[in-house]
Short mmCIF file of N, CA and C in Angstrom, two decimals:
data_model
loop_
_atom_site.label_atom_id
_atom_site.label_comp_id
_atom_site.label_asym_id
_atom_site.label_seq_id
_atom_site.Cartn_x
_atom_site.Cartn_y
_atom_site.Cartn_z
N UNK A 1 109.44 50.86 -3.69
CA UNK A 1 110.31 51.83 -3.05
C UNK A 1 109.54 52.67 -2.03
N UNK A 2 108.30 53.08 -2.41
CA UNK A 2 107.49 53.85 -1.48
C UNK A 2 107.21 53.06 -0.21
N UNK A 3 107.04 51.75 -0.37
CA UNK A 3 106.74 50.90 0.77
C UNK A 3 107.90 50.94 1.78
N UNK A 4 109.13 50.87 1.31
CA UNK A 4 110.29 50.90 2.20
C UNK A 4 110.45 52.27 2.87
N UNK A 5 110.18 53.32 2.14
CA UNK A 5 110.26 54.66 2.72
C UNK A 5 109.21 54.82 3.82
N UNK A 6 108.00 54.33 3.57
CA UNK A 6 106.94 54.41 4.58
C UNK A 6 107.30 53.60 5.82
N UNK A 7 107.88 52.43 5.64
CA UNK A 7 108.28 51.60 6.77
C UNK A 7 109.37 52.29 7.58
N UNK A 8 110.34 52.87 6.92
CA UNK A 8 111.43 53.58 7.61
C UNK A 8 110.88 54.80 8.34
N UNK A 9 109.95 55.51 7.72
CA UNK A 9 109.34 56.67 8.35
C UNK A 9 108.57 56.29 9.61
N UNK A 10 107.77 55.24 9.53
CA UNK A 10 107.01 54.77 10.70
C UNK A 10 107.95 54.29 11.80
N UNK A 11 109.00 53.57 11.43
CA UNK A 11 109.96 53.09 12.42
C UNK A 11 110.66 54.26 13.11
N UNK A 12 111.00 55.29 12.36
CA UNK A 12 111.66 56.46 12.94
C UNK A 12 110.73 57.17 13.92
N UNK A 13 109.46 57.27 13.57
CA UNK A 13 108.50 57.93 14.45
C UNK A 13 108.32 57.12 15.74
N UNK A 14 108.17 55.82 15.61
CA UNK A 14 108.00 54.97 16.78
C UNK A 14 109.25 54.99 17.67
N UNK A 15 110.42 55.00 17.06
CA UNK A 15 111.66 55.02 17.82
C UNK A 15 111.80 56.34 18.59
N UNK A 16 111.34 57.44 17.98
CA UNK A 16 111.46 58.75 18.62
C UNK A 16 110.58 58.86 19.86
N UNK A 17 109.46 58.12 19.89
CA UNK A 17 108.53 58.21 21.02
C UNK A 17 108.60 56.97 21.89
N UNK A 18 109.75 56.78 22.50
CA UNK A 18 109.94 55.67 23.44
C UNK A 18 109.34 56.09 24.78
N UNK A 19 109.17 55.18 25.74
CA UNK A 19 108.64 55.56 27.05
C UNK A 19 109.47 56.64 27.74
N UNK A 20 110.78 56.66 27.53
CA UNK A 20 111.62 57.69 28.13
C UNK A 20 111.23 59.06 27.59
N UNK A 21 110.99 59.15 26.29
CA UNK A 21 110.60 60.42 25.70
C UNK A 21 109.27 60.89 26.27
N UNK A 22 108.30 59.99 26.38
CA UNK A 22 107.02 60.37 26.94
C UNK A 22 107.17 60.86 28.36
N UNK A 23 107.97 60.19 29.17
CA UNK A 23 108.09 60.57 30.57
C UNK A 23 108.78 61.92 30.73
N UNK A 24 109.65 62.30 29.79
CA UNK A 24 110.34 63.58 29.92
C UNK A 24 109.50 64.73 29.41
N UNK A 25 108.50 64.46 28.56
CA UNK A 25 107.69 65.54 28.04
C UNK A 25 106.53 65.90 28.97
N UNK A 26 106.11 65.00 29.81
CA UNK A 26 104.95 65.26 30.65
C UNK A 26 105.36 65.96 31.94
N UNK A 27 104.40 66.66 32.54
CA UNK A 27 104.65 67.25 33.85
C UNK A 27 104.68 66.14 34.89
N UNK A 28 105.62 66.21 35.76
CA UNK A 28 105.84 65.17 36.75
C UNK A 28 105.09 65.52 38.03
N UNK A 29 104.15 64.66 38.48
CA UNK A 29 103.46 64.96 39.74
C UNK A 29 104.36 64.64 40.93
N UNK A 30 104.46 65.58 41.84
CA UNK A 30 105.29 65.42 43.03
C UNK A 30 104.57 66.08 44.20
N UNK A 31 104.53 65.40 45.32
CA UNK A 31 103.83 65.92 46.50
C UNK A 31 104.76 66.76 47.36
N UNK A 32 104.21 67.83 47.91
CA UNK A 32 104.95 68.67 48.85
C UNK A 32 104.56 68.20 50.25
N UNK A 33 105.56 67.79 51.03
CA UNK A 33 105.31 67.19 52.34
C UNK A 33 106.05 67.97 53.41
N UNK A 34 105.39 68.15 54.56
CA UNK A 34 106.03 68.79 55.72
C UNK A 34 107.00 67.82 56.38
N UNK A 35 108.20 68.26 56.59
CA UNK A 35 109.22 67.45 57.25
C UNK A 35 109.17 67.75 58.74
N UNK A 36 109.28 66.74 59.60
CA UNK A 36 109.31 67.04 61.04
C UNK A 36 110.53 67.91 61.38
N UNK A 37 110.29 69.06 61.97
CA UNK A 37 111.36 70.01 62.25
C UNK A 37 111.97 69.76 63.62
N UNK A 38 113.23 70.18 63.78
CA UNK A 38 113.92 70.06 65.06
C UNK A 38 113.31 70.98 66.11
N UNK A 39 112.89 72.15 65.67
CA UNK A 39 112.28 73.12 66.58
C UNK A 39 110.83 73.30 66.18
N UNK A 40 110.01 73.65 67.15
CA UNK A 40 108.60 73.90 66.88
C UNK A 40 108.47 75.20 66.09
N UNK A 41 107.86 75.11 64.92
CA UNK A 41 107.65 76.28 64.08
C UNK A 41 106.17 76.64 64.06
N UNK A 42 105.85 77.93 63.95
CA UNK A 42 104.45 78.31 63.83
C UNK A 42 103.83 77.69 62.57
N UNK A 43 102.53 77.41 62.62
CA UNK A 43 101.83 76.81 61.49
C UNK A 43 101.93 77.67 60.23
N UNK A 44 101.90 78.99 60.40
CA UNK A 44 102.01 79.89 59.26
C UNK A 44 103.34 79.73 58.54
N UNK A 45 104.40 79.47 59.28
CA UNK A 45 105.73 79.29 58.70
C UNK A 45 105.78 77.97 57.92
N UNK A 46 105.24 76.90 58.50
CA UNK A 46 105.22 75.61 57.78
C UNK A 46 104.39 75.71 56.51
N UNK A 47 103.27 76.41 56.58
CA UNK A 47 102.43 76.60 55.40
C UNK A 47 103.16 77.42 54.34
N UNK A 48 103.88 78.46 54.76
CA UNK A 48 104.65 79.28 53.81
C UNK A 48 105.75 78.45 53.15
N UNK A 49 106.38 77.56 53.90
CA UNK A 49 107.42 76.69 53.33
C UNK A 49 106.83 75.76 52.28
N UNK A 50 105.68 75.16 52.58
CA UNK A 50 105.03 74.28 51.61
C UNK A 50 104.63 75.05 50.35
N UNK A 51 104.11 76.25 50.51
CA UNK A 51 103.74 77.07 49.35
C UNK A 51 104.95 77.45 48.52
N UNK A 52 106.05 77.78 49.19
CA UNK A 52 107.26 78.15 48.46
C UNK A 52 107.82 76.95 47.68
N UNK A 53 107.80 75.76 48.30
CA UNK A 53 108.24 74.55 47.58
C UNK A 53 107.34 74.26 46.40
N UNK A 54 106.04 74.48 46.54
CA UNK A 54 105.10 74.30 45.42
C UNK A 54 105.43 75.25 44.28
N UNK A 55 105.73 76.49 44.60
CA UNK A 55 106.11 77.46 43.56
C UNK A 55 107.38 77.04 42.84
N UNK A 56 108.34 76.55 43.60
CA UNK A 56 109.63 76.15 43.02
C UNK A 56 109.44 74.99 42.05
N UNK A 57 108.71 73.95 42.46
CA UNK A 57 108.57 72.80 41.56
C UNK A 57 107.69 73.12 40.37
N UNK A 58 106.71 74.00 40.54
CA UNK A 58 105.88 74.41 39.40
C UNK A 58 106.72 75.18 38.39
N UNK A 59 107.62 76.02 38.86
CA UNK A 59 108.49 76.78 37.96
C UNK A 59 109.42 75.89 37.15
N UNK A 60 109.65 74.68 37.64
CA UNK A 60 110.57 73.76 36.96
C UNK A 60 109.84 72.60 36.27
N UNK A 61 108.55 72.78 35.97
CA UNK A 61 107.83 71.81 35.16
C UNK A 61 107.31 70.59 35.90
N UNK A 62 107.13 70.70 37.19
CA UNK A 62 106.54 69.62 37.96
C UNK A 62 105.19 70.09 38.49
N UNK A 63 104.30 69.14 38.76
CA UNK A 63 102.99 69.48 39.29
C UNK A 63 102.91 69.11 40.76
N UNK A 64 102.59 70.09 41.63
CA UNK A 64 102.44 69.73 43.03
C UNK A 64 101.21 68.84 43.22
N UNK A 65 101.41 67.68 43.82
CA UNK A 65 100.31 66.75 44.04
C UNK A 65 99.49 67.15 45.24
N UNK A 66 98.22 66.74 45.22
CA UNK A 66 97.30 67.08 46.30
C UNK A 66 97.55 66.19 47.51
N UNK A 67 97.71 64.90 47.27
CA UNK A 67 97.91 63.97 48.38
C UNK A 67 99.30 63.36 48.29
N UNK A 68 99.63 62.55 49.26
CA UNK A 68 100.94 61.92 49.30
C UNK A 68 101.09 60.93 48.16
N UNK A 69 101.93 61.24 47.20
CA UNK A 69 102.16 60.37 46.06
C UNK A 69 103.47 59.63 46.21
N UNK A 70 103.92 59.05 45.12
CA UNK A 70 105.16 58.28 45.17
C UNK A 70 106.37 59.19 45.33
N UNK A 71 106.38 60.31 44.64
CA UNK A 71 107.53 61.21 44.68
C UNK A 71 107.18 62.44 45.50
N UNK A 72 108.12 62.85 46.36
CA UNK A 72 107.87 63.99 47.25
C UNK A 72 109.03 64.97 47.21
N UNK A 73 108.72 66.20 47.59
CA UNK A 73 109.75 67.19 47.89
C UNK A 73 109.44 67.69 49.30
N UNK A 74 110.47 67.83 50.09
CA UNK A 74 110.30 68.28 51.46
C UNK A 74 111.53 69.09 51.87
N UNK A 75 111.42 69.79 52.97
CA UNK A 75 112.54 70.60 53.46
C UNK A 75 112.59 70.57 54.97
N UNK A 76 113.80 70.57 55.48
CA UNK A 76 114.04 70.64 56.93
C UNK A 76 114.71 71.98 57.23
N UNK A 77 114.20 72.65 58.25
CA UNK A 77 114.74 73.95 58.63
C UNK A 77 115.57 73.81 59.90
N UNK A 78 116.80 74.29 59.84
CA UNK A 78 117.67 74.33 61.02
C UNK A 78 117.99 75.80 61.30
N UNK A 79 117.74 76.23 62.52
CA UNK A 79 118.06 77.60 62.92
C UNK A 79 119.54 77.63 63.26
N UNK A 80 120.32 78.36 62.48
CA UNK A 80 121.76 78.45 62.73
C UNK A 80 122.10 79.61 63.64
N UNK A 81 121.26 80.68 63.59
CA UNK A 81 121.52 81.82 64.46
C UNK A 81 120.23 82.63 64.60
N UNK A 82 120.07 83.20 65.78
CA UNK A 82 118.93 84.08 66.05
C UNK A 82 119.44 85.24 66.89
N UNK A 83 119.08 86.43 66.46
CA UNK A 83 119.47 87.60 67.25
C UNK A 83 118.33 88.61 67.27
N UNK A 84 118.30 89.38 68.35
CA UNK A 84 117.29 90.43 68.50
C UNK A 84 118.02 91.75 68.60
N UNK A 85 117.71 92.67 67.67
CA UNK A 85 118.35 93.99 67.65
C UNK A 85 117.40 94.98 68.30
N UNK A 86 117.87 95.59 69.40
CA UNK A 86 117.06 96.57 70.11
C UNK A 86 117.06 97.88 69.34
N UNK A 87 115.99 98.56 69.40
CA UNK A 87 115.86 99.86 68.74
C UNK A 87 114.42 100.28 68.80
N UNK A 88 114.11 101.43 68.21
CA UNK A 88 112.71 101.86 68.23
C UNK A 88 111.78 100.75 67.70
N UNK A 89 112.03 100.17 66.52
CA UNK A 89 111.32 98.92 66.24
C UNK A 89 112.28 97.76 66.53
N UNK A 90 111.86 96.85 67.39
CA UNK A 90 112.69 95.69 67.69
C UNK A 90 112.73 94.80 66.45
N UNK A 91 113.92 94.40 66.05
CA UNK A 91 114.10 93.56 64.86
C UNK A 91 114.62 92.19 65.27
N UNK A 92 113.95 91.15 64.79
CA UNK A 92 114.38 89.77 65.04
C UNK A 92 115.04 89.27 63.76
N UNK A 93 116.24 88.74 63.87
CA UNK A 93 116.98 88.25 62.71
C UNK A 93 117.21 86.75 62.89
N UNK A 94 116.82 85.98 61.87
CA UNK A 94 117.04 84.53 61.85
C UNK A 94 117.96 84.18 60.70
N UNK A 95 118.95 83.36 60.97
CA UNK A 95 119.75 82.73 59.93
C UNK A 95 119.35 81.26 59.93
N UNK A 96 118.91 80.77 58.76
CA UNK A 96 118.40 79.41 58.65
C UNK A 96 119.24 78.60 57.66
N UNK A 97 119.37 77.33 57.97
CA UNK A 97 119.92 76.37 57.02
C UNK A 97 118.76 75.48 56.59
N UNK A 98 118.42 75.51 55.32
CA UNK A 98 117.28 74.74 54.82
C UNK A 98 117.82 73.63 53.93
N UNK A 99 117.51 72.39 54.31
CA UNK A 99 117.91 71.24 53.52
C UNK A 99 116.67 70.72 52.80
N UNK A 100 116.73 70.70 51.48
CA UNK A 100 115.61 70.23 50.66
C UNK A 100 115.92 68.84 50.13
N UNK A 101 114.88 68.01 50.03
CA UNK A 101 115.02 66.64 49.54
C UNK A 101 113.96 66.35 48.48
N UNK A 102 114.34 65.56 47.49
CA UNK A 102 113.39 64.94 46.56
C UNK A 102 113.57 63.45 46.75
N UNK A 103 112.46 62.73 47.02
CA UNK A 103 112.57 61.32 47.38
C UNK A 103 111.39 60.53 46.82
N UNK A 104 111.56 59.21 46.85
CA UNK A 104 110.53 58.24 46.48
C UNK A 104 110.03 57.61 47.77
N UNK A 105 108.75 57.79 48.08
CA UNK A 105 108.22 57.28 49.35
C UNK A 105 108.01 55.77 49.32
N UNK A 106 107.82 55.19 48.15
CA UNK A 106 107.56 53.76 48.07
C UNK A 106 108.82 52.94 48.34
N UNK A 107 109.94 53.37 47.76
CA UNK A 107 111.18 52.61 47.91
C UNK A 107 112.12 53.24 48.95
N UNK A 108 111.69 54.35 49.57
CA UNK A 108 112.51 55.04 50.56
C UNK A 108 113.87 55.46 49.97
N UNK A 109 113.85 55.97 48.75
CA UNK A 109 115.06 56.38 48.05
C UNK A 109 115.10 57.89 47.93
N UNK A 110 116.25 58.47 48.29
CA UNK A 110 116.46 59.91 48.13
C UNK A 110 117.12 60.14 46.79
N UNK A 111 116.51 60.99 45.94
CA UNK A 111 117.06 61.27 44.62
C UNK A 111 117.99 62.47 44.63
N UNK A 112 117.67 63.49 45.42
CA UNK A 112 118.50 64.70 45.44
C UNK A 112 118.32 65.41 46.77
N UNK A 113 119.35 66.14 47.16
CA UNK A 113 119.25 66.99 48.35
C UNK A 113 120.12 68.22 48.13
N UNK A 114 119.73 69.30 48.79
CA UNK A 114 120.49 70.55 48.66
C UNK A 114 120.34 71.35 49.95
N UNK A 115 121.45 71.95 50.38
CA UNK A 115 121.46 72.78 51.59
C UNK A 115 121.62 74.23 51.17
N UNK A 116 120.72 75.09 51.66
CA UNK A 116 120.74 76.51 51.31
C UNK A 116 120.67 77.31 52.59
N UNK A 117 121.47 78.36 52.68
CA UNK A 117 121.42 79.26 53.83
C UNK A 117 120.66 80.52 53.44
N UNK A 118 119.70 80.89 54.29
CA UNK A 118 118.91 82.11 54.07
C UNK A 118 118.79 82.84 55.39
N UNK A 119 118.48 84.14 55.31
CA UNK A 119 118.23 84.90 56.53
C UNK A 119 117.00 85.77 56.34
N UNK A 120 116.38 86.11 57.45
CA UNK A 120 115.19 86.94 57.40
C UNK A 120 115.14 87.88 58.59
N UNK A 121 114.57 89.05 58.35
CA UNK A 121 114.44 90.08 59.38
C UNK A 121 112.97 90.46 59.47
N UNK A 122 112.48 90.59 60.70
CA UNK A 122 111.10 90.99 60.89
C UNK A 122 110.88 91.59 62.26
N UNK A 123 109.65 92.12 62.48
CA UNK A 123 109.32 92.73 63.77
C UNK A 123 109.08 91.69 64.86
N UNK A 124 108.81 90.44 64.45
CA UNK A 124 108.65 89.36 65.42
C UNK A 124 109.23 88.08 64.82
N UNK A 125 109.22 87.00 65.59
CA UNK A 125 109.85 85.76 65.14
C UNK A 125 109.17 85.19 63.90
N UNK A 126 107.84 85.18 63.89
CA UNK A 126 107.11 84.61 62.76
C UNK A 126 107.40 85.37 61.47
N UNK A 127 107.36 86.70 61.52
CA UNK A 127 107.64 87.50 60.32
C UNK A 127 109.07 87.30 59.85
N UNK A 128 109.99 87.18 60.78
CA UNK A 128 111.38 86.96 60.43
C UNK A 128 111.56 85.62 59.72
N UNK A 129 110.93 84.56 60.25
CA UNK A 129 111.01 83.24 59.61
C UNK A 129 110.35 83.25 58.23
N UNK A 130 109.20 83.92 58.12
CA UNK A 130 108.50 83.99 56.83
C UNK A 130 109.35 84.73 55.79
N UNK A 131 110.00 85.80 56.20
CA UNK A 131 110.86 86.54 55.27
C UNK A 131 112.05 85.70 54.83
N UNK A 132 112.57 84.87 55.72
CA UNK A 132 113.68 83.99 55.35
C UNK A 132 113.22 82.95 54.32
N UNK A 133 112.05 82.38 54.52
CA UNK A 133 111.54 81.35 53.59
C UNK A 133 111.25 81.96 52.23
N UNK A 134 110.81 83.20 52.19
CA UNK A 134 110.55 83.88 50.91
C UNK A 134 111.81 84.02 50.07
N UNK A 135 112.97 83.90 50.71
CA UNK A 135 114.23 84.04 49.97
C UNK A 135 114.60 82.78 49.20
N UNK A 136 113.84 81.69 49.40
CA UNK A 136 114.03 80.50 48.56
C UNK A 136 113.44 80.83 47.20
N UNK A 137 114.29 80.95 46.21
CA UNK A 137 113.88 81.44 44.91
C UNK A 137 114.07 80.34 43.87
N UNK A 138 113.10 80.13 43.00
CA UNK A 138 113.19 79.12 41.95
C UNK A 138 114.32 79.41 40.97
N UNK A 139 114.73 80.66 40.86
CA UNK A 139 115.80 81.02 39.91
C UNK A 139 117.19 80.89 40.51
N UNK A 140 117.29 80.56 41.78
CA UNK A 140 118.58 80.33 42.43
C UNK A 140 119.27 79.16 41.73
N UNK A 141 120.54 79.31 41.38
CA UNK A 141 121.27 78.27 40.64
C UNK A 141 121.35 76.95 41.41
N UNK A 142 121.56 77.03 42.73
CA UNK A 142 121.64 75.79 43.51
C UNK A 142 120.29 75.06 43.53
N UNK A 143 119.20 75.82 43.66
CA UNK A 143 117.87 75.21 43.67
C UNK A 143 117.53 74.65 42.29
N UNK A 144 117.85 75.39 41.24
CA UNK A 144 117.56 74.91 39.88
C UNK A 144 118.33 73.62 39.59
N UNK A 145 119.59 73.56 40.01
CA UNK A 145 120.40 72.36 39.81
C UNK A 145 119.84 71.19 40.62
N UNK A 146 119.41 71.46 41.85
CA UNK A 146 118.81 70.44 42.71
C UNK A 146 117.55 69.85 42.07
N UNK A 147 116.66 70.72 41.58
CA UNK A 147 115.42 70.25 40.96
C UNK A 147 115.73 69.47 39.68
N UNK A 148 116.64 69.97 38.88
CA UNK A 148 116.99 69.28 37.63
C UNK A 148 117.57 67.90 37.92
N UNK A 149 118.45 67.81 38.90
CA UNK A 149 119.06 66.54 39.26
C UNK A 149 118.00 65.54 39.75
N UNK A 150 117.12 65.98 40.64
CA UNK A 150 116.06 65.10 41.14
C UNK A 150 115.10 64.69 40.05
N UNK A 151 114.74 65.62 39.19
CA UNK A 151 113.82 65.33 38.09
C UNK A 151 114.43 64.31 37.12
N UNK A 152 115.71 64.48 36.80
CA UNK A 152 116.37 63.52 35.90
C UNK A 152 116.42 62.12 36.49
N UNK A 153 116.68 62.03 37.79
CA UNK A 153 116.73 60.71 38.42
C UNK A 153 115.35 60.07 38.48
N UNK A 154 114.30 60.87 38.67
CA UNK A 154 112.94 60.33 38.65
C UNK A 154 112.60 59.85 37.24
N UNK A 155 112.94 60.64 36.22
CA UNK A 155 112.69 60.22 34.84
C UNK A 155 113.45 58.94 34.51
N UNK A 156 114.67 58.81 35.03
CA UNK A 156 115.44 57.60 34.82
C UNK A 156 114.71 56.40 35.41
N UNK A 157 114.20 56.58 36.63
CA UNK A 157 113.48 55.49 37.29
C UNK A 157 112.21 55.13 36.51
N UNK A 158 111.49 56.15 36.03
CA UNK A 158 110.28 55.90 35.25
C UNK A 158 110.63 55.17 33.95
N UNK A 159 111.73 55.56 33.33
CA UNK A 159 112.11 54.91 32.06
C UNK A 159 112.51 53.46 32.27
N UNK A 160 112.93 53.10 33.48
CA UNK A 160 113.25 51.70 33.78
C UNK A 160 111.99 50.91 34.09
N UNK A 161 111.09 51.48 34.89
CA UNK A 161 109.92 50.74 35.33
C UNK A 161 108.82 50.65 34.28
N UNK A 162 108.65 51.68 33.46
CA UNK A 162 107.57 51.68 32.47
C UNK A 162 107.69 50.54 31.47
N UNK A 163 108.88 50.27 30.92
CA UNK A 163 108.97 49.16 29.96
C UNK A 163 108.78 47.78 30.58
N UNK A 164 108.84 47.67 31.91
CA UNK A 164 108.65 46.36 32.53
C UNK A 164 107.25 45.81 32.27
N UNK A 165 106.32 46.70 31.97
CA UNK A 165 104.95 46.27 31.73
C UNK A 165 104.69 45.97 30.26
N UNK A 166 105.71 46.08 29.43
CA UNK A 166 105.56 45.74 28.02
C UNK A 166 106.03 44.31 27.81
N UNK A 167 105.39 43.58 26.89
CA UNK A 167 105.77 42.18 26.68
C UNK A 167 107.12 42.06 25.98
N UNK A 168 107.70 40.89 26.09
CA UNK A 168 108.96 40.62 25.39
C UNK A 168 110.09 40.36 26.35
N UNK A 169 110.62 39.18 26.34
CA UNK A 169 111.69 38.80 27.27
C UNK A 169 112.97 39.59 27.01
N UNK A 170 113.25 39.90 25.74
CA UNK A 170 114.48 40.63 25.42
C UNK A 170 114.41 42.06 25.94
N UNK A 171 113.22 42.66 25.85
CA UNK A 171 113.04 44.02 26.35
C UNK A 171 113.26 44.05 27.87
N UNK A 172 112.71 43.06 28.56
CA UNK A 172 112.85 43.02 30.01
C UNK A 172 114.30 42.78 30.43
N UNK A 173 115.04 41.95 29.70
CA UNK A 173 116.44 41.73 30.03
C UNK A 173 117.23 43.03 29.90
N UNK A 174 116.95 43.78 28.85
CA UNK A 174 117.65 45.05 28.65
C UNK A 174 117.32 46.03 29.78
N UNK A 175 116.08 46.05 30.20
CA UNK A 175 115.68 46.95 31.28
C UNK A 175 116.36 46.56 32.58
N UNK A 176 116.39 45.26 32.89
CA UNK A 176 117.05 44.82 34.12
C UNK A 176 118.54 45.14 34.08
N UNK A 177 119.15 45.04 32.91
CA UNK A 177 120.57 45.37 32.78
C UNK A 177 120.79 46.85 33.07
N UNK A 178 119.91 47.73 32.52
CA UNK A 178 120.02 49.16 32.77
C UNK A 178 119.81 49.46 34.25
N UNK A 179 118.88 48.76 34.87
CA UNK A 179 118.61 48.99 36.29
C UNK A 179 119.80 48.58 37.15
N UNK A 180 120.48 47.50 36.76
CA UNK A 180 121.64 47.05 37.52
C UNK A 180 122.80 48.03 37.38
N UNK A 181 122.88 48.73 36.25
CA UNK A 181 123.97 49.69 36.03
C UNK A 181 123.73 51.00 36.77
N UNK A 182 122.47 51.26 37.11
CA UNK A 182 122.13 52.53 37.74
C UNK A 182 122.43 52.46 39.23
N UNK A 183 123.25 53.38 39.72
CA UNK A 183 123.55 53.42 41.16
C UNK A 183 123.56 54.85 41.68
N UNK A 184 122.81 55.73 41.06
CA UNK A 184 122.86 57.15 41.41
C UNK A 184 122.02 57.57 42.59
N UNK A 185 121.22 56.70 43.18
CA UNK A 185 120.38 57.14 44.29
C UNK A 185 120.87 56.54 45.60
N UNK A 186 120.49 57.21 46.69
CA UNK A 186 120.88 56.78 48.02
C UNK A 186 119.64 56.40 48.80
N UNK A 187 119.80 55.58 49.82
CA UNK A 187 118.67 55.26 50.68
C UNK A 187 118.45 56.39 51.67
N UNK A 188 117.18 56.63 52.02
CA UNK A 188 116.85 57.68 52.97
C UNK A 188 117.23 57.24 54.36
#
């Protein structure tokens, strides 16, 4: 009787730690990449955008990668409005539309995208743009949903590809069937 209980216990433990479980518990490495912008932006603004994206993905359990890896997060900035308010201190106001993407660079697949509108005010154009980028907040519901959606799709992809390297024809058939059923990503 003890033998059967031990076998059931071992089987339950092994079943609980499938490749999908491992992939969801680990921090996911993702690279922060500069997206070619429609308008020329100062280097300080592009650097601030990359830093803000790094903060956002770190807050949601992902690790910003040092070099270009398989999975990336990037953002495109579109200036929707710019105005200059005259006064004792001249104020520059920018309204920006920021589109963020999470993608796979190897297969050219986009996992998630989100459009956020932000505005910034400053004494000059650079300060105004920097203040607008600072308004991208990891606690924003749209950003949190975007990161969660992209992260889940990446975990799904990992759970499909990881078992392909394990032996067994039946296991591979099941994985290919799951891959054929998955249609949640779009091409970039």
